[in-house]
Coordinates of C-alpha atoms in Angstrom, one line a residue:
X1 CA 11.8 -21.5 -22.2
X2 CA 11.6 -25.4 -23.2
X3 CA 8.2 -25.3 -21.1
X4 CA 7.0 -21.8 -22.5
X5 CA 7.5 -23.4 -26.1
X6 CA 5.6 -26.6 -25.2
X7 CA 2.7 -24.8 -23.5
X8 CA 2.6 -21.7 -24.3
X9 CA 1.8 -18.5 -21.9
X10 CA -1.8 -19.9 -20.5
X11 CA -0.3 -23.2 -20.2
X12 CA 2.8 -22.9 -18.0
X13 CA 0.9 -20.4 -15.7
X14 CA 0.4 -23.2 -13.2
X15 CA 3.2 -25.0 -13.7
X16 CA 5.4 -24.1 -10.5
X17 CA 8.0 -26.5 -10.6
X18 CA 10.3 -24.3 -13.2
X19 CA 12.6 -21.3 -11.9
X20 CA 16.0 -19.9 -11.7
X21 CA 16.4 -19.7 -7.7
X22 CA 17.9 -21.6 -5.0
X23 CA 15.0 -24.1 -4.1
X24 CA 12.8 -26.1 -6.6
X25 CA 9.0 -26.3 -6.0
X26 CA 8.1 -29.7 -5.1
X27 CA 4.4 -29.3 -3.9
X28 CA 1.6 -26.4 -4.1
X29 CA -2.2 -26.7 -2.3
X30 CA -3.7 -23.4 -3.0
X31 CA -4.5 -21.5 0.3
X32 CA -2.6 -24.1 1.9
X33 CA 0.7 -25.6 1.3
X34 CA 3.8 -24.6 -0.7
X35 CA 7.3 -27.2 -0.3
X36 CA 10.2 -26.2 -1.8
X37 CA 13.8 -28.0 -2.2
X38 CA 17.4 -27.2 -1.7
X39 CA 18.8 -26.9 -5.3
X40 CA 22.4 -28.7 -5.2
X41 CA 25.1 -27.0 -6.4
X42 CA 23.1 -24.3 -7.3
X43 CA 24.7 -21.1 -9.3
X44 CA 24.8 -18.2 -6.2
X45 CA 24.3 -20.9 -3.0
X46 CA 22.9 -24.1 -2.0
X47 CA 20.6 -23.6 1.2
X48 CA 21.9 -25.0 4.3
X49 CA 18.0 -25.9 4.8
X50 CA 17.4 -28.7 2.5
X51 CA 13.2 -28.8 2.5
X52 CA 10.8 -25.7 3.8
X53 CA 7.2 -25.8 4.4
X54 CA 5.0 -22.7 3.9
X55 CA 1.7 -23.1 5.5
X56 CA -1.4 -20.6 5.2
X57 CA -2.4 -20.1 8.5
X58 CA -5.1 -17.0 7.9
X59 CA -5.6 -17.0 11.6
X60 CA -3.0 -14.6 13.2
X61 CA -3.6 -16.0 16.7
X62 CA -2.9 -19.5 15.2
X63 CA 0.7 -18.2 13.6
X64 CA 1.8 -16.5 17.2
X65 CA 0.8 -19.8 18.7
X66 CA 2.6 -21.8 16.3
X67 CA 5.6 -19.7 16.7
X68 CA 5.6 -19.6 20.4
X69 CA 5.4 -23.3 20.3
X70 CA 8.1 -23.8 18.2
X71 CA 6.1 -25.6 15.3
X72 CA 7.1 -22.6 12.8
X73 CA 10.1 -21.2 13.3
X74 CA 9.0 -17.6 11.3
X75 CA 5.8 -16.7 10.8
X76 CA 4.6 -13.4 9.4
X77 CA 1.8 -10.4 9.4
X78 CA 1.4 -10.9 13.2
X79 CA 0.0 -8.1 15.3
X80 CA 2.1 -5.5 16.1
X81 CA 1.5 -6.0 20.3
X82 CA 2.5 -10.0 19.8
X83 CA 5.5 -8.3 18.2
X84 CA 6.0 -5.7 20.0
X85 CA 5.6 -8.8 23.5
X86 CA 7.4 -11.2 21.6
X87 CA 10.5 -9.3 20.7
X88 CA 10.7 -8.6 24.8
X89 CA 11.6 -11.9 25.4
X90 CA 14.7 -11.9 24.0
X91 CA 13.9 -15.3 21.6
X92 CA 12.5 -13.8 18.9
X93 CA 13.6 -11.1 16.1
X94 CA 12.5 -9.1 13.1
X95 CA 13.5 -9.6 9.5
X96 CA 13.7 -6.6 9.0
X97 CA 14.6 -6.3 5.7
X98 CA 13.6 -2.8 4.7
X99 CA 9.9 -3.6 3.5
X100 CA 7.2 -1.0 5.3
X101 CA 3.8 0.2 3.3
X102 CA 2.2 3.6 3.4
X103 CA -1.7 3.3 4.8
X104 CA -3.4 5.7 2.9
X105 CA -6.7 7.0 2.1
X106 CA -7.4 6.8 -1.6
X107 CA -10.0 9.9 -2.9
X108 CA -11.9 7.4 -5.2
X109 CA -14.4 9.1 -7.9
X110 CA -12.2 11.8 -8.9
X111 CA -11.7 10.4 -12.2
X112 CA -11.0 14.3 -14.1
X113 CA -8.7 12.7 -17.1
X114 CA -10.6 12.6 -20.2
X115 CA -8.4 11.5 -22.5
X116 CA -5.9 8.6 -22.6
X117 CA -2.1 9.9 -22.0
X118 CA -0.8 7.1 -24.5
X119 CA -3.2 7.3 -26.9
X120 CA -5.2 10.4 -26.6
X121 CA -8.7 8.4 -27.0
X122 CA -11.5 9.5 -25.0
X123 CA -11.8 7.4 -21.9
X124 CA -14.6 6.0 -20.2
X125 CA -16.0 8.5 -17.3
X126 CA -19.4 7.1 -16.4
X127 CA -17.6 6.3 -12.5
X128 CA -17.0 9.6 -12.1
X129 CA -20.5 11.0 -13.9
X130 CA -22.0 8.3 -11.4
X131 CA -20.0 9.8 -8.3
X132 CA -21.0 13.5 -9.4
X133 CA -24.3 12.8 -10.1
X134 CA -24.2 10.7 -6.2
X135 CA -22.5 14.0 -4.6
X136 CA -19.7 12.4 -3.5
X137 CA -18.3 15.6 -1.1
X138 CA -14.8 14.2 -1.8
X139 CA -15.0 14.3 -5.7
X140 CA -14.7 17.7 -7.7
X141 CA -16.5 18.5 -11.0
X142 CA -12.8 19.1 -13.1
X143 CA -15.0 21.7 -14.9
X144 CA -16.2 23.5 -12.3
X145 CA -13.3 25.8 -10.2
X146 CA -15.7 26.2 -7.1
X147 CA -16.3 22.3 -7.2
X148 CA -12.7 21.6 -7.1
X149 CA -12.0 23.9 -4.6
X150 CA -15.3 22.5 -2.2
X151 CA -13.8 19.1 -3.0
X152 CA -10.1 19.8 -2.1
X153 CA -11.5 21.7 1.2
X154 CA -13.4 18.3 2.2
X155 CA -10.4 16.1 1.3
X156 CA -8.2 18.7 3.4
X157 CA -10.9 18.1 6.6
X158 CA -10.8 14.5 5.9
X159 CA -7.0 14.7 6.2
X160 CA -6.5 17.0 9.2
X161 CA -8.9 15.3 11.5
X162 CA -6.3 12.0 11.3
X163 CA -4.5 11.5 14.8
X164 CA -1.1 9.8 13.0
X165 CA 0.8 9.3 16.0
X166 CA -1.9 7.8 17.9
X167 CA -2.7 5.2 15.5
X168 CA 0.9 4.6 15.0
X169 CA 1.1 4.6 19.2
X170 CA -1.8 2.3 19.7
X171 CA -2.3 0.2 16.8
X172 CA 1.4 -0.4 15.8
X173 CA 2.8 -0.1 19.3
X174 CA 5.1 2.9 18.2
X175 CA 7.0 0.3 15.7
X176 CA 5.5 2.3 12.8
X177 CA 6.0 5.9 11.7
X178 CA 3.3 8.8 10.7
X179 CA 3.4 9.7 7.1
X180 CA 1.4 12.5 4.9
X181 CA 1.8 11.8 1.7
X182 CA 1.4 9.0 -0.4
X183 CA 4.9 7.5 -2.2
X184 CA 7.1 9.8 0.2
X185 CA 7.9 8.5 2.9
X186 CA 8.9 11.4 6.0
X187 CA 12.5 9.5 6.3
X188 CA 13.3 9.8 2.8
X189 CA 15.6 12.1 0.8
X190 CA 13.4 15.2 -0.5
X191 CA 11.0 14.9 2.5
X192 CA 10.2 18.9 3.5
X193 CA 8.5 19.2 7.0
X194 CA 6.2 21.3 5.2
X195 CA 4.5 18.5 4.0
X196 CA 3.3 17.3 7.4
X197 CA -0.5 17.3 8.0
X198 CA -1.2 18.1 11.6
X199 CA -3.4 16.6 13.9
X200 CA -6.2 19.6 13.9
X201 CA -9.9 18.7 14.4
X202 CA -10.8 23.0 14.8
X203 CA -9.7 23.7 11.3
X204 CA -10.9 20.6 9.8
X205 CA -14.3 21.5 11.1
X206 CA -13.8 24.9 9.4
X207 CA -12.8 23.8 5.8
X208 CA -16.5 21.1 6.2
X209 CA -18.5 24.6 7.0
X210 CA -16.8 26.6 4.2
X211 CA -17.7 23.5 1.5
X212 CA -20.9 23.4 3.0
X213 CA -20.7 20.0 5.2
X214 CA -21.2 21.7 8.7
X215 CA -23.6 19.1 9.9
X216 CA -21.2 16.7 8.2
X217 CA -21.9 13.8 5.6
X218 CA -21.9 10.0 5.2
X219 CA -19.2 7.8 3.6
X220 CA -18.2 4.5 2.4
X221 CA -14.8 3.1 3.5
X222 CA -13.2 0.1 2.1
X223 CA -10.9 -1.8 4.5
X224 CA -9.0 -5.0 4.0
X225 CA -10.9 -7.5 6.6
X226 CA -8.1 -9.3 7.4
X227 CA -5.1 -7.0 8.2
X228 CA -4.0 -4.0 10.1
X229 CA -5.8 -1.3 7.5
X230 CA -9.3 -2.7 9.4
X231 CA -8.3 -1.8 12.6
X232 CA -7.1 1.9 11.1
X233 CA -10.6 1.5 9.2
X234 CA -12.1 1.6 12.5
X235 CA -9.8 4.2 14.5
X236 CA -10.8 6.7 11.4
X237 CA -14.6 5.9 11.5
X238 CA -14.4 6.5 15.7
X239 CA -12.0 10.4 14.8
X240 CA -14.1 11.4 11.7
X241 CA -17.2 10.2 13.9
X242 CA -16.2 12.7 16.9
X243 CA -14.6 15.6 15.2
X244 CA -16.5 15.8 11.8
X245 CA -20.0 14.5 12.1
X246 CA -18.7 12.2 9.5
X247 CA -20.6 8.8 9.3
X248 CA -18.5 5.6 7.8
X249 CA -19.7 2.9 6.9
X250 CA -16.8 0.4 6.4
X251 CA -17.1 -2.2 4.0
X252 CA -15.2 -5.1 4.8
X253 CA -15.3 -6.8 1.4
X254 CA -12.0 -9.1 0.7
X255 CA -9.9 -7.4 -2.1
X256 CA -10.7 -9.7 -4.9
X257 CA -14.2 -8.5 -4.8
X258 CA -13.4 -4.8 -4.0
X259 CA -10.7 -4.9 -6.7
X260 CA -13.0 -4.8 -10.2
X261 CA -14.4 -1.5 -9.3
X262 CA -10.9 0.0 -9.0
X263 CA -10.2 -1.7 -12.2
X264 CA -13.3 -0.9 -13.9
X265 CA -12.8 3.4 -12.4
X266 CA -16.4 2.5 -11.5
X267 CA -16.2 2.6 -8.1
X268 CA -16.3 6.2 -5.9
X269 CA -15.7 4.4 -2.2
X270 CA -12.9 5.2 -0.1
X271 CA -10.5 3.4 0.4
X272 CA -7.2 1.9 2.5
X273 CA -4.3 1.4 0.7
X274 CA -0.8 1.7 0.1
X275 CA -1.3 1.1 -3.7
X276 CA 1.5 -0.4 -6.2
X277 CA 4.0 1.9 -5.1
X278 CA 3.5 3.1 -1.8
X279 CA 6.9 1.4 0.0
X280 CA 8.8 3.7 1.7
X281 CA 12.1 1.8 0.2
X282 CA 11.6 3.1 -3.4
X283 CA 14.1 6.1 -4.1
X284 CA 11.8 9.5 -4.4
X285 CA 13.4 10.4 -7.8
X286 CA 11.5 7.3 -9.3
X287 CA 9.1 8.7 -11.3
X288 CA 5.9 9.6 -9.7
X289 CA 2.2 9.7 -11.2
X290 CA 1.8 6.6 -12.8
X291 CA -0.7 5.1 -9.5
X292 CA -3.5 8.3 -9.8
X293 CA -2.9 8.3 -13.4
X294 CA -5.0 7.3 -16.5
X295 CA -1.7 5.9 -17.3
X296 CA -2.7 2.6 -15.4
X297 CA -6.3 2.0 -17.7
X298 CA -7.2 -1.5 -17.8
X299 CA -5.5 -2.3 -14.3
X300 CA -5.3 -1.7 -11.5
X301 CA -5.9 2.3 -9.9
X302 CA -6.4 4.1 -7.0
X303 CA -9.7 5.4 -7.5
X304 CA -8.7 8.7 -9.3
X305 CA -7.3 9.6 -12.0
X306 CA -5.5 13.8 -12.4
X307 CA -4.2 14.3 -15.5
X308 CA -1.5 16.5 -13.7
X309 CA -0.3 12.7 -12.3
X310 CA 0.0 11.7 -15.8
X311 CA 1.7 14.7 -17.5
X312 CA 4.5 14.0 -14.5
X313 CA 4.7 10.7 -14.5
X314 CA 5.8 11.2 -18.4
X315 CA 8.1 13.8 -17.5
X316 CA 9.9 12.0 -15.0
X317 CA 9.8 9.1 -17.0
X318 CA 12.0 10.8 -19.8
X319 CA 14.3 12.7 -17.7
X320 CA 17.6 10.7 -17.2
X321 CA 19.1 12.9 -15.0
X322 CA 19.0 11.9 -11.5
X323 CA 19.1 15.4 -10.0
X324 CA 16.4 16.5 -12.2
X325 CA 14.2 13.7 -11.3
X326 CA 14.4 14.5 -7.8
X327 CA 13.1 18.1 -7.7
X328 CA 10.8 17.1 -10.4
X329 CA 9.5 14.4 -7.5
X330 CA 9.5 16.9 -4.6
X331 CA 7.3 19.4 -7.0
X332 CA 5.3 16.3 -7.5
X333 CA 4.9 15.9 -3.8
X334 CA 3.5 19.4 -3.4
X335 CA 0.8 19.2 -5.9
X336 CA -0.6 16.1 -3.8
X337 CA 0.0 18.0 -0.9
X338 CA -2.2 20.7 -2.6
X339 CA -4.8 18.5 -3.9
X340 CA -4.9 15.4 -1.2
X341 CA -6.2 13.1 -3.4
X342 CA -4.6 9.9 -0.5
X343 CA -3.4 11.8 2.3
X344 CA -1.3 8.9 4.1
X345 CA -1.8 7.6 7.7
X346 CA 0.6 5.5 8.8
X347 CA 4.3 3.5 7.2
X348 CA 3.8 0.2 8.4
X349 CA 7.0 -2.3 8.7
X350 CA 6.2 -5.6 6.7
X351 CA 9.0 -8.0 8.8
X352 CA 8.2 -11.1 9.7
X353 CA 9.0 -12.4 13.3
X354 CA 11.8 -15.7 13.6
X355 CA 12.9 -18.1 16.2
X356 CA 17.0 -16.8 17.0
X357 CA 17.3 -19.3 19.0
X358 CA 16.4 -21.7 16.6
X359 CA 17.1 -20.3 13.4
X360 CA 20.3 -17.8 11.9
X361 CA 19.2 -16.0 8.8
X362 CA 21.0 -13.1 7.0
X363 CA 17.9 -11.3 5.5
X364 CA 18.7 -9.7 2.3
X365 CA 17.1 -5.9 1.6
X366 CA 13.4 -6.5 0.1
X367 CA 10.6 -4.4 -0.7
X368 CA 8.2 -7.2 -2.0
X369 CA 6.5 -7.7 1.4
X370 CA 4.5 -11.1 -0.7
X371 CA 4.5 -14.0 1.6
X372 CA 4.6 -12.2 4.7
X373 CA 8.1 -10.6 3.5
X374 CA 10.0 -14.3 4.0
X375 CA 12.6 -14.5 1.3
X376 CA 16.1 -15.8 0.6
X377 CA 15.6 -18.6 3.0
X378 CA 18.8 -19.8 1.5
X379 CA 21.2 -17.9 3.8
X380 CA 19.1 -19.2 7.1
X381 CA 20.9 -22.0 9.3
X382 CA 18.9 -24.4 11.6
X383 CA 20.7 -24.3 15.1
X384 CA 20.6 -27.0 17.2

């Protein structure tokens, strides 16, 4: 507060040094280096570890090494086969503490709400005018019954011709699990079997003839460059390639240039994401709607906005009753199930992988998976 009323909200947003946890920032080199200190005495523990040292090590290769070699003793967002290899041994061991993302594929273009949920004024919708007008066979004309039906039919094809538990099998070394729909995760309370989107390249081919795609289409795919989602970028491209006639062209942008389209509802390019709220830890009954909604204007979205998504996410949102919330959340689930506006791919654990034989540390549940999910370092021991 004391620095808040010197400098205001601008002012203190680089100031790191103030906090409320169990270590105190002593030194921050952006894309580099973050130090933190024990805090003495402090009100819920005092680390055992007095000083830590976060490096950012973008290479993965370069964090295995350093873990193998016992310069780091965690390091995190490591390939799933060095985890998979490393976790043989016997020397190292997840952190698991509960963190795993949905992969999914996010319709973008379909932006069908007109007006503002809050404020009922008219929003923006030159993105979506500009992704009718580019015949994007993904995006429905909300006006138009037999668009939104040739739309849904592509988005179905899209969805069906996805081999879940062969990504999850190759890519993620079976340490994953398939998932189908976006926010509900198959091991969660509510999940229906119903829901699951098979593996069917014959029917997919079907719905592209009855929209009129039989000889297939091109697409843009947006992929983070960096992490697991290009290596599912590149599994979908070789499946849609093979079963659909469908040609992607992935765009390997990083996310801070990708990003201002989403923001802007400007941009109509698929893309790979679990979204805000795709973790598989968050309890169903939250309410759902708010990522796909118009709700979200002037942030971040997905890349579509239903105003269905909107009129339940305010539903839910007023409803106390827990019960209520639930089966309001699993009729939620089937209208994305109808409309598949981000069929999911894949739940991918967010752990990172440390040294036991080096290190004790009683990892506390988490579902912020930010800096490589490493948190509450103040319950980890150094052994000798």
């Amino acid at each position: 507060k004391k620095l808040f009323d010197q400098l205001g909200v601008d002012g203190m947003r680089d100031k790191l040094t103030v906090g409320t946890g169990p270590f105190r920032m002593v030194e921050h080199k952006k894309d580099e280096l973050m130090v933190v200190e024990a805090v003495e005495n402090h009100w819920r523990k005092t680390p055992s570890v007095k000083t830590i040292r976060y490096l950012d090590i973008p290479e993965a290769a370069a964090r295995v090494a350093m873990l193998e070699t016992g310069e780091a003793q965690i390091a995190g967002e490591l390939p799933f086969k060095d985890i998979a290899r490393l976790q043989k041994t016997g020397k190292f061991k997840q952190a698991d503490a509960g963190a795993t993302v949905e992969n999914a594929i996010m319709m973008s273009g379909n932006y069908w709400d007109k007006k503002h949920p809050v404020t009922g004024a008219a929003l923006d919708l030159k993105g979506y005018q500009d992704a009718l007008a580019a015949k994007r066979p993904w995006v429905g004309n909300y006006d138009d019954p037999a668009s939104m039906e040739r739309a849904r039919k592509v988005r179905w094809a899209l969805a069906l011709a996805i081999d879940r538990d062969g990504i999850n099998k190759s890519l993620l070394q079976g340490l994953g699990n398939p998932c189908y729909l976006s926010q509900v995760s198959i091991k969660a309370k509510g999940w229906n079997d119903k829901w699951k989107i098979p593996y069917d390249p014959a029917r997919a081919r079907q719905l592209l003839k009855e929209a009129g795609y039989e000889k297939g289409f091109e697409a843009d795919l947006w992929v983070d460059p960096q992490d697991l989602r290009s290596e599912i970028g590149d599994a979908l491209a070789g499946l849609w390639a093979a079963d659909l006639n469908v040609k992607v062209n992935l765009d390997r942008v990083v996310f801070l240039k990708f990003r201002p389209g989403l923001v802007q509802r400007t941009t109509s390019t698929l893309n790979l994401s679990p979204g805000d709220e795709g973790k598989t830890g968050f309890p169903v009954h939250w309410p759902k709607g708010f990522q796909g909604s118009a709700w979200t204007r002037g942030g971040w979205g997905p890349g579509f906005e239903d105003p269905k998504y909107a009129e339940i996410f305010k539903a839910m949102t007023y409803e106390l009753d827990v019960d209520k919330r639930q089966k309001m959340a699993e009729e939620w689930a089937q209208y994305q199930y109808d409309q598949m506006l981000s069929p999911c791919i894949v739940e991918e654990p967010k752990h990172a992988l440390y040294n036991a034989q080096k290190v004790k540390w009683e990892v506390l549940p988490n579902q912020n998976s930010n800096i490589s999910n490493v948190s509450n370092l103040e319950t980890a021991v150094l052994t000798p």
